[in-house]
Short mmCIF file of C-alpha atoms and ligand atoms in Angstrom, two decimals:
data_model
loop_
_atom_site.label_atom_id
_atom_site.label_comp_id
_atom_site.label_asym_id
_atom_site.label_seq_id
_atom_site.Cartn_x
_atom_site.Cartn_y
_atom_site.Cartn_z
CA MET F 40 -122.71 -90.09 -23.74
CA ILE F 41 -122.31 -86.81 -25.20
CA ASP F 42 -120.40 -85.36 -22.30
CA TYR F 43 -117.83 -88.36 -22.29
CA LEU F 44 -116.40 -87.59 -25.67
CA ASN F 45 -112.87 -86.18 -25.36
CA SER F 46 -111.55 -83.51 -27.41
CA ARG F 47 -109.94 -85.92 -29.87
CA SER F 48 -113.25 -87.50 -30.71
CA ARG F 49 -114.88 -84.16 -30.99
CA ALA F 50 -112.16 -83.17 -33.47
CA PHE F 51 -112.79 -86.36 -35.47
CA ILE F 52 -116.42 -85.62 -35.66
CA VAL F 53 -115.81 -81.99 -36.83
CA ALA F 54 -113.20 -83.28 -39.41
CA THR F 55 -115.56 -86.00 -40.64
CA ALA F 56 -118.65 -83.70 -40.78
CA GLY F 57 -116.48 -81.07 -42.68
CA ALA F 58 -115.40 -83.65 -45.31
CA GLY F 59 -118.92 -85.05 -45.33
CA ILE F 60 -120.06 -81.64 -46.44
CA VAL F 61 -117.62 -81.03 -49.04
CA LEU F 62 -118.13 -84.71 -50.50
CA LEU F 63 -122.02 -83.86 -50.56
CA GLY F 64 -121.26 -80.64 -52.53
CA VAL F 65 -119.31 -82.40 -55.20
CA ILE F 66 -121.89 -85.31 -55.33
CA ASP F 67 -124.72 -82.57 -55.51
CA TYR F 68 -122.93 -80.90 -58.49
CA LEU F 69 -122.19 -84.17 -60.31
CA THR F 70 -125.83 -85.51 -59.94
CA GLY F 71 -127.20 -82.13 -60.99
CA ARG F 72 -130.87 -81.42 -60.43
CA GLU F 73 -132.20 -84.91 -61.30
CA LEU F 74 -131.14 -86.51 -58.11
CA PHE F 75 -132.14 -85.03 -54.75
CA PHE F 76 -128.86 -85.44 -52.41
CA SER F 77 -128.98 -82.46 -50.49
CA ILE F 78 -131.19 -83.53 -47.71
CA PHE F 79 -128.01 -85.64 -46.57
CA TYR F 80 -126.33 -82.24 -45.41
CA LEU F 81 -128.63 -82.72 -42.50
CA LEU F 82 -126.44 -85.86 -41.26
CA PRO F 83 -123.32 -83.93 -40.74
CA VAL F 84 -124.88 -80.64 -39.47
CA SER F 85 -126.91 -82.96 -36.75
CA ALA F 86 -123.72 -84.96 -35.78
CA VAL F 87 -121.91 -81.81 -35.01
CA ALA F 88 -124.64 -80.10 -33.46
CA TRP F 89 -125.38 -83.02 -30.99
CA PHE F 90 -121.93 -84.27 -30.28
CA VAL F 91 -119.85 -81.04 -30.29
CA GLY F 92 -122.23 -78.21 -29.68
CA ARG F 93 -124.30 -75.17 -30.81
CA ARG F 94 -121.41 -72.99 -32.05
CA ALA F 95 -119.84 -75.88 -34.32
CA GLY F 96 -123.37 -76.79 -35.30
CA LEU F 97 -124.08 -73.32 -36.54
CA VAL F 98 -120.68 -73.21 -38.49
CA ALA F 99 -121.53 -76.61 -40.05
CA SER F 100 -125.00 -75.22 -41.13
CA VAL F 101 -123.17 -72.21 -42.65
CA ALA F 102 -120.82 -74.56 -44.54
CA ALA F 103 -123.70 -76.81 -45.70
CA ALA F 104 -125.72 -74.10 -46.94
CA THR F 105 -122.72 -72.53 -48.91
CA CYS F 106 -121.94 -75.94 -50.49
CA TRP F 107 -125.35 -76.32 -51.65
CA LEU F 108 -125.19 -72.76 -52.96
CA LEU F 109 -122.24 -73.29 -54.79
CA ALA F 110 -123.21 -76.58 -56.36
CA GLU F 111 -126.46 -74.81 -57.47
CA LEU F 112 -124.59 -71.88 -58.89
CA ALA F 113 -121.97 -74.16 -60.75
CA ASP F 114 -125.12 -76.07 -62.17
CA HIS F 115 -126.21 -72.88 -63.91
CA ALA F 116 -129.85 -73.62 -63.33
CA PRO F 117 -132.32 -71.55 -65.46
CA TYR F 118 -134.09 -69.65 -62.58
CA SER F 119 -136.44 -66.82 -63.24
CA SER F 120 -134.14 -64.37 -61.19
CA PRO F 121 -130.54 -64.65 -60.23
CA ALA F 122 -131.55 -63.98 -56.69
CA VAL F 123 -133.41 -67.41 -56.51
CA PRO F 124 -130.30 -69.47 -55.46
CA PHE F 125 -129.57 -67.08 -52.64
CA TRP F 126 -133.20 -66.99 -51.51
CA ASN F 127 -133.16 -71.01 -51.52
CA THR F 128 -129.86 -70.73 -49.67
CA SER F 129 -131.43 -68.64 -46.80
CA VAL F 130 -134.19 -71.06 -46.52
CA ARG F 131 -131.80 -73.99 -46.17
CA LEU F 132 -129.76 -72.02 -43.82
CA ALA F 133 -132.73 -71.14 -41.61
CA PHE F 134 -133.78 -74.98 -41.56
CA PHE F 135 -130.18 -76.20 -40.50
CA VAL F 136 -130.13 -73.42 -37.96
CA ILE F 137 -133.55 -74.59 -36.49
CA VAL F 138 -132.22 -78.19 -36.37
CA THR F 139 -128.93 -77.03 -34.75
CA LEU F 140 -130.65 -75.18 -32.15
CA THR F 141 -133.21 -77.95 -31.40
CA LEU F 142 -130.29 -80.53 -30.96
CA SER F 143 -128.14 -78.20 -29.05
CA SER F 144 -130.86 -77.28 -26.61
CA LEU F 145 -131.80 -81.09 -26.22
CA ARG F 146 -128.18 -81.77 -25.51
CA LEU F 147 -127.97 -79.01 -22.86
CA VAL F 148 -130.98 -80.42 -21.20
CA ARG F 149 -129.38 -83.88 -21.12
CA GLN F 150 -126.10 -82.50 -19.74
CA ARG F 151 -128.14 -80.75 -17.03
CA GLN F 152 -129.92 -84.09 -16.32
CA GLU F 153 -126.50 -85.88 -16.05
CA SER F 154 -124.89 -83.32 -13.80
CA LEU F 155 -127.98 -83.58 -11.50
CA MET F 156 -127.76 -87.19 -11.36
CA GLN F 157 -123.99 -86.82 -10.60
CA PHE F 158 -124.89 -84.50 -7.64
CA ILE F 159 -127.44 -86.68 -6.24
CA VAL F 160 -125.14 -89.71 -6.41
CA HIS F 161 -122.29 -87.64 -5.11
CA ASP F 162 -124.43 -86.56 -2.01
CA LEU F 163 -125.28 -90.23 -1.39
CA ARG F 164 -121.97 -90.79 -0.11
CA SER F 165 -121.94 -88.77 3.18
CA PRO F 166 -124.91 -90.61 4.49
CA LEU F 167 -123.57 -93.79 3.58
CA ALA F 168 -120.18 -93.12 5.14
CA ILE F 169 -122.05 -92.56 8.44
CA ILE F 170 -124.12 -95.65 8.08
CA LEU F 171 -120.71 -97.54 7.44
CA THR F 172 -119.00 -96.05 10.39
CA GLY F 173 -122.04 -97.00 12.69
CA LEU F 174 -122.00 -100.63 11.45
CA GLN F 175 -118.36 -100.73 11.76
CA THR F 176 -118.49 -99.48 15.51
CA LEU F 177 -121.39 -101.79 16.10
CA GLU F 178 -119.10 -104.60 15.04
CA GLU F 179 -116.23 -103.61 17.29
CA VAL F 180 -118.61 -103.19 20.16
CA GLY F 181 -120.08 -106.68 19.24
CA GLY F 182 -116.67 -108.27 19.49
CA GLU F 183 -116.86 -107.98 23.50
CA ARG F 184 -120.16 -109.61 23.77
CA PRO F 185 -120.41 -111.89 20.66
CA ASP F 186 -124.01 -112.87 19.59
CA GLN F 187 -123.87 -114.93 16.37
CA GLY F 188 -127.06 -113.63 14.80
CA GLU F 189 -126.27 -109.86 15.41
CA GLN F 190 -122.78 -110.33 14.17
CA LYS F 191 -124.01 -111.95 10.91
CA ILE F 192 -126.57 -109.10 10.22
CA ILE F 193 -123.87 -106.34 10.95
CA ALA F 194 -121.46 -108.08 8.71
CA HIS F 195 -124.10 -108.27 5.85
CA GLY F 196 -124.71 -104.64 6.43
CA ILE F 197 -121.04 -103.78 6.12
CA ALA F 198 -120.63 -105.97 2.87
CA ALA F 199 -123.62 -104.18 1.39
CA ALA F 200 -122.85 -100.73 2.41
CA THR F 201 -119.19 -101.40 1.17
CA HIS F 202 -120.50 -102.64 -2.10
CA MET F 203 -122.63 -99.45 -2.61
CA GLN F 204 -119.76 -97.25 -1.67
CA ILE F 205 -117.79 -98.87 -4.65
CA LEU F 206 -120.76 -98.58 -7.00
CA ILE F 207 -121.28 -94.84 -6.01
CA ASN F 208 -117.54 -94.06 -6.58
CA SER F 209 -117.62 -95.84 -9.98
CA LEU F 210 -120.64 -94.15 -10.86
CA LEU F 211 -118.98 -90.87 -10.19
CA ASP F 212 -115.66 -91.71 -11.99
CA LEU F 213 -117.14 -93.35 -14.95
CA PRO F 214 -117.64 -90.04 -16.97
CA HIS F 215 -114.35 -88.81 -16.11
CA LEU F 216 -112.67 -92.00 -17.13
CA ARG F 217 -114.66 -92.05 -20.37
CA SER F 218 -113.68 -88.45 -21.16
CA GLY F 219 -110.04 -88.96 -20.29
CA LYS F 220 -110.37 -86.28 -17.78
CA MET F 221 -109.92 -88.47 -14.64
CA PRO F 222 -106.89 -87.04 -12.50
CA LEU F 223 -104.73 -89.89 -11.98
CA GLN F 224 -102.12 -90.16 -9.09
CA MET F 225 -99.65 -92.23 -10.78
CA ALA F 226 -96.86 -93.48 -8.64
CA SER F 227 -94.82 -96.59 -8.00
CA VAL F 228 -97.02 -99.24 -6.48
CA ASP F 229 -95.79 -102.36 -4.57
CA ALA F 230 -98.10 -104.92 -6.31
CA LYS F 231 -97.85 -107.54 -3.59
CA GLU F 232 -98.78 -105.11 -0.75
CA LEU F 233 -101.64 -104.02 -2.62
CA VAL F 234 -103.02 -107.28 -3.51
CA GLU F 235 -102.69 -108.40 0.12
CA SER F 236 -104.39 -105.49 1.30
CA VAL F 237 -107.49 -105.90 -1.18
CA VAL F 238 -107.49 -109.59 -0.20
CA ARG F 239 -107.79 -108.49 3.62
CA ASN F 240 -110.73 -106.54 3.03
CA ILE F 241 -112.57 -109.27 0.90
CA GLU F 242 -111.58 -112.12 3.03
CA PRO F 243 -114.32 -111.93 5.54
CA TRP F 244 -116.98 -112.04 3.02
CA ALA F 245 -115.09 -114.92 1.21
CA GLN F 246 -114.83 -116.83 4.62
CA ARG F 247 -118.62 -116.34 5.28
CA ARG F 248 -119.00 -118.20 1.88
CA GLN F 249 -116.43 -120.89 2.96
CA MET F 250 -114.17 -119.76 -0.05
CA THR F 251 -110.37 -119.84 0.11
CA LEU F 252 -108.62 -116.80 -1.61
CA ALA F 253 -105.09 -118.11 -2.68
CA VAL F 254 -102.55 -115.19 -3.41
CA GLU F 255 -99.65 -116.41 -5.81
CA CYS F 256 -97.27 -113.54 -6.10
CA GLY F 257 -93.89 -114.57 -7.78
CA GLU F 258 -90.49 -113.38 -7.33
CA GLY F 259 -90.24 -111.19 -10.38
CA ALA F 260 -93.42 -109.05 -9.33
CA GLU F 261 -91.98 -105.64 -9.66
CA PRO F 262 -93.64 -102.41 -8.58
CA VAL F 263 -95.96 -101.10 -11.17
CA ARG F 264 -96.63 -97.52 -12.24
CA ALA F 265 -100.35 -97.08 -11.41
CA ASP F 266 -102.95 -94.98 -9.37
CA GLU F 267 -102.99 -96.92 -6.24
CA GLN F 268 -106.58 -96.14 -5.40
CA LEU F 269 -107.85 -97.03 -8.84
CA LEU F 270 -105.92 -100.13 -9.09
CA SER F 271 -107.21 -101.26 -5.60
CA ARG F 272 -110.58 -100.77 -6.81
CA VAL F 273 -110.19 -102.56 -10.07
CA LEU F 274 -108.84 -105.56 -7.90
CA THR F 275 -111.72 -105.23 -5.55
CA ASN F 276 -114.38 -105.32 -8.27
CA LEU F 277 -112.85 -108.38 -9.99
CA LEU F 278 -112.42 -110.16 -6.59
CA SER F 279 -115.96 -109.27 -5.41
CA ASN F 280 -117.42 -110.64 -8.63
CA ALA F 281 -115.50 -113.68 -8.33
CA VAL F 282 -116.85 -114.02 -4.68
CA LYS F 283 -120.31 -113.19 -5.81
CA PHE F 284 -120.65 -115.73 -8.66
CA SER F 285 -118.51 -118.79 -7.51
CA PRO F 286 -119.99 -121.62 -5.49
CA SER F 287 -119.26 -121.80 -1.72
CA GLY F 288 -116.38 -123.92 -0.84
CA SER F 289 -114.57 -123.01 -4.09
CA THR F 290 -111.01 -121.44 -4.41
CA ILE F 291 -110.21 -118.04 -5.87
CA SER F 292 -106.72 -117.43 -6.93
CA ILE F 293 -105.07 -114.06 -7.34
CA ARG F 294 -101.71 -114.21 -9.32
CA VAL F 295 -99.29 -111.41 -9.96
CA SER F 296 -96.60 -112.30 -12.49
CA PRO F 297 -94.20 -110.54 -14.88
CA ALA F 298 -95.57 -110.19 -18.37
CA GLN F 299 -94.00 -109.63 -21.85
CA GLY F 300 -92.89 -106.02 -22.50
CA GLU F 301 -92.05 -105.11 -18.97
CA MET F 302 -95.44 -105.35 -17.94
CA LEU F 303 -96.86 -106.79 -14.80
CA ALA F 304 -99.99 -109.19 -15.12
CA PHE F 305 -102.69 -109.59 -12.49
CA GLN F 306 -105.19 -112.35 -12.70
CA VAL F 307 -108.21 -113.41 -10.87
CA VAL F 308 -109.12 -116.86 -11.35
CA ASP F 309 -112.50 -118.47 -10.05
CA GLN F 310 -114.24 -121.91 -10.13
CA GLY F 311 -117.69 -120.21 -10.85
CA PRO F 312 -120.08 -120.70 -13.82
CA GLY F 313 -117.54 -119.07 -16.29
CA ILE F 314 -119.01 -116.68 -19.13
CA PRO F 315 -120.34 -118.04 -22.27
CA SER F 316 -118.39 -116.80 -25.36
CA GLU F 317 -121.40 -114.77 -26.82
CA TRP F 318 -121.05 -112.44 -23.92
CA TRP F 319 -117.18 -111.89 -24.22
CA ASP F 320 -117.58 -109.03 -26.84
CA ARG F 321 -119.60 -106.91 -24.60
CA ILE F 322 -118.89 -107.97 -20.97
CA PHE F 323 -116.90 -104.87 -20.44
CA ASP F 324 -119.44 -102.68 -21.70
CA LYS F 325 -121.76 -100.52 -19.49
CA PHE F 326 -124.77 -102.29 -17.82
CA VAL F 327 -124.13 -105.67 -19.26
CA ARG F 328 -125.13 -108.56 -16.93
CA VAL F 329 -125.13 -112.20 -17.97
CA GLU F 330 -128.65 -113.35 -17.63
CA ALA F 331 -128.03 -116.82 -16.60
CA HIS F 332 -126.06 -115.63 -13.63
CA ASP F 333 -128.58 -113.24 -12.31
CA GLN F 334 -130.77 -115.83 -10.32
CA GLY F 335 -128.26 -116.92 -7.78
CA ALA F 336 -126.43 -113.62 -7.22
CA SER F 337 -127.84 -110.38 -5.71
CA LEU F 338 -128.66 -107.77 -8.30
CA GLY F 339 -125.78 -105.97 -9.71
CA SER F 340 -125.44 -102.92 -11.83
CA GLY F 341 -123.35 -104.23 -14.72
CA LEU F 342 -120.99 -101.17 -14.22
CA GLY F 343 -118.08 -102.95 -12.42
CA LEU F 344 -116.31 -104.45 -15.42
CA ASN F 345 -116.88 -101.32 -17.41
CA PHE F 346 -115.16 -99.44 -14.75
CA CYS F 347 -112.29 -101.89 -14.59
CA ARG F 348 -111.77 -101.76 -18.42
CA LEU F 349 -111.72 -97.78 -18.28
CA ALA F 350 -109.61 -97.63 -15.19
CA VAL F 351 -106.82 -100.08 -16.53
CA GLU F 352 -106.71 -98.33 -20.07
CA ALA F 353 -106.22 -94.93 -18.37
CA GLN F 354 -103.44 -96.56 -16.62
CA ALA F 355 -101.91 -97.75 -19.98
CA GLY F 356 -102.96 -101.34 -19.52
CA ARG F 357 -105.04 -103.90 -21.08
CA ILE F 358 -107.88 -106.02 -19.45
CA TRP F 359 -109.43 -109.23 -21.01
CA LEU F 360 -111.43 -112.39 -20.04
CA GLU F 361 -110.59 -116.09 -20.45
CA SER F 362 -113.33 -118.23 -19.80
CA SER F 363 -114.56 -121.92 -20.46
CA GLY F 364 -117.56 -123.52 -19.15
CA GLN F 365 -115.87 -123.85 -15.65
CA GLY F 366 -114.59 -120.72 -14.25
CA SER F 367 -113.54 -117.37 -15.30
CA ALA F 368 -109.87 -115.72 -15.53
CA PHE F 369 -109.88 -111.84 -15.54
CA THR F 370 -106.39 -110.75 -16.54
CA PHE F 371 -105.06 -107.12 -16.68
CA ILE F 372 -101.53 -105.84 -17.45
CA LEU F 373 -100.01 -102.83 -16.18
CA PRO F 374 -96.67 -101.18 -17.17
CA SER F 375 -93.91 -102.02 -14.62
CA VAL F 376 -91.89 -99.00 -13.16
CA ASN F 377 -89.11 -100.03 -15.61
CA HIS F 378 -91.50 -99.86 -18.65
CA ARG F 379 -89.94 -97.66 -21.45
CA SER F 380 -93.20 -95.51 -22.03
CA ARG F 381 -93.75 -93.64 -18.79
CA ARG F 382 -96.87 -91.68 -20.50
CA GLY F 383 -100.40 -92.70 -19.48
CA TRP F 384 -101.53 -93.56 -23.03
CA PRO F 385 -103.60 -96.84 -23.50
CA LEU F 386 -101.33 -99.39 -25.24
CA GLY F 387 -104.34 -100.92 -27.14
CA ARG F 388 -107.92 -102.20 -26.73
CA SER F 389 -108.66 -104.95 -24.33
CA SER F 390 -110.00 -108.20 -25.78
CA ASN F 391 -111.11 -111.65 -24.49
CA ARG F 392 -110.28 -115.25 -25.61
CA ALA F 393 -111.13 -118.92 -24.71
CA ILE F 394 -109.03 -121.00 -22.26
P1 ADP A 295 -122.22 -106.49 -11.72
O1 ADP A 295 -121.41 -107.53 -10.98
O2 ADP A 295 -122.43 -105.38 -10.74
O3 ADP A 295 -123.58 -106.90 -12.21
P2 ADP A 295 -120.07 -106.04 -13.50
O4 ADP A 295 -119.77 -105.27 -14.61
O5 ADP A 295 -119.11 -106.26 -12.47
O6 ADP A 295 -121.30 -105.91 -12.80
O7 ADP A 295 -120.30 -107.75 -14.21
C1 ADP A 295 -121.00 -107.83 -15.37
C2 ADP A 295 -121.53 -109.14 -15.43
O8 ADP A 295 -120.61 -110.07 -15.70
C3 ADP A 295 -122.07 -109.71 -14.02
O9 ADP A 295 -123.41 -109.28 -13.87
C4 ADP A 295 -122.00 -111.41 -14.56
O10 ADP A 295 -123.21 -111.78 -14.84
C5 ADP A 295 -120.90 -111.33 -15.28
N1 ADP A 295 -119.57 -111.79 -14.34
C6 ADP A 295 -118.72 -110.88 -13.98
N2 ADP A 295 -117.84 -111.39 -13.32
C7 ADP A 295 -118.03 -112.77 -13.36
C8 ADP A 295 -117.48 -113.76 -12.73
N3 ADP A 295 -116.38 -113.98 -12.15
N4 ADP A 295 -118.12 -115.06 -13.01
C9 ADP A 295 -119.14 -115.20 -13.58
N5 ADP A 295 -119.72 -114.14 -14.16
C10 ADP A 295 -119.31 -112.88 -13.84
#
C-alpha cells in the first residue's frame, strides 16, 4: 500500500502529522507534568516515517523533540540543572530516530519485495503469450480436421490463458492506477465499435455456456474520451464476470446510452445470482470475493472489480453496482467527447444501489 500513495496523500499525511505535533506540544504544555501525553508524539512520527519516508520521518522526529522541549521549558520545571531538559530532548530525539530508521528500513524491504513480485508477474507475460499463440495456432489447424474433444480442450486452454493474461495485466497496472501514475492514452473512442469488439472476444465462451450476449447501443451513443485499451479491459472484466457467474441459457445485456451531464453510460446486466447488499460497500475493493459464489465458479482473484473501479475513475468516470436477488447490473459512466471538463480528474467516488 505504501507505494500506492500519490503525492497529494503524502502531503496530506505530512500536514496532518505537523499539525498533530504542534497540537500535542500545546496539550503537553497545558496538562503540565501531571499527565503523560508525550508518548503520542510517536504516532505522527511513525506515520510519516512509514508512509512518506526516512527523510520526512527524521524531520518529524526533530519537530516532535523540539515541541516536547519547548513545552518543558515553558513549564519552568524545577530541575537540578538547566541542562536536564536538553539532555531529555536528546534522549527522546534518539528514540524517535531509532523508530524512524526501523520503520523506514521495513518500508524499504517491503518496497523491494513488491518490486520483485512485479518483476516476476511481468516475466510471466512472455511464456504465457507463447502458450496462447500455440493454442491459437492449434485451434486454426484444428479447423481443418475438426475433432470435438480436442477443440473443446483447446478452447478451454485459450479461455484460461486469456483470463490469466487479463489478470497479469491487472496486477501490473493496479499499483500505477492507485498512485495515479498510470500513463493514459486518452482519445476519442467509438463506444459501439469497442463494445462490439469486446463482445466478439467473449462470445465463443458465452456460446459454450449457451448464453446470449445482447448489445443495445442507442442512437445518442456519442464517442467517449477514454483510454481504449483500459476501457476494453474494464468491459472484458465485467462481461467475463457476467458469463462466469450467470446460469447457462441466460441472457447478458450490454447497454450503451447517453447519461446526464454529457456522459455516456455502459451497463452490463446479467441474470445471475446477484450480489447481496452486505457486499456492496466492498465489492470494488481488492481481493473481495462473494463467498456464496465461490462454489460454482472457478477460483478468481477478487482483483477484477478493483481494477475496473480504478480504471474508470482514472478516466474521470464512476462505476457502481445495482443488484437485487436476481441479477446484477454493473454501470459505469465516462465523459463523452463533448464533455466540458477534458481533464482526467475523477468526478466522484463510485457507489452502489439497489434495483
Ligand atoms: P474475481 O471474479 O476474479 O473473483 P472480481 O473482482 O471480478 O474478482 O469480482 C469479485 C467478486 O464479486 C467475485 O468473486 C464474485 O463473487 C462477485 N461478482 C462479480 N461480478 C459478479 C456478477 N456479475 N454476478 C455475481 N457475482 C459477481
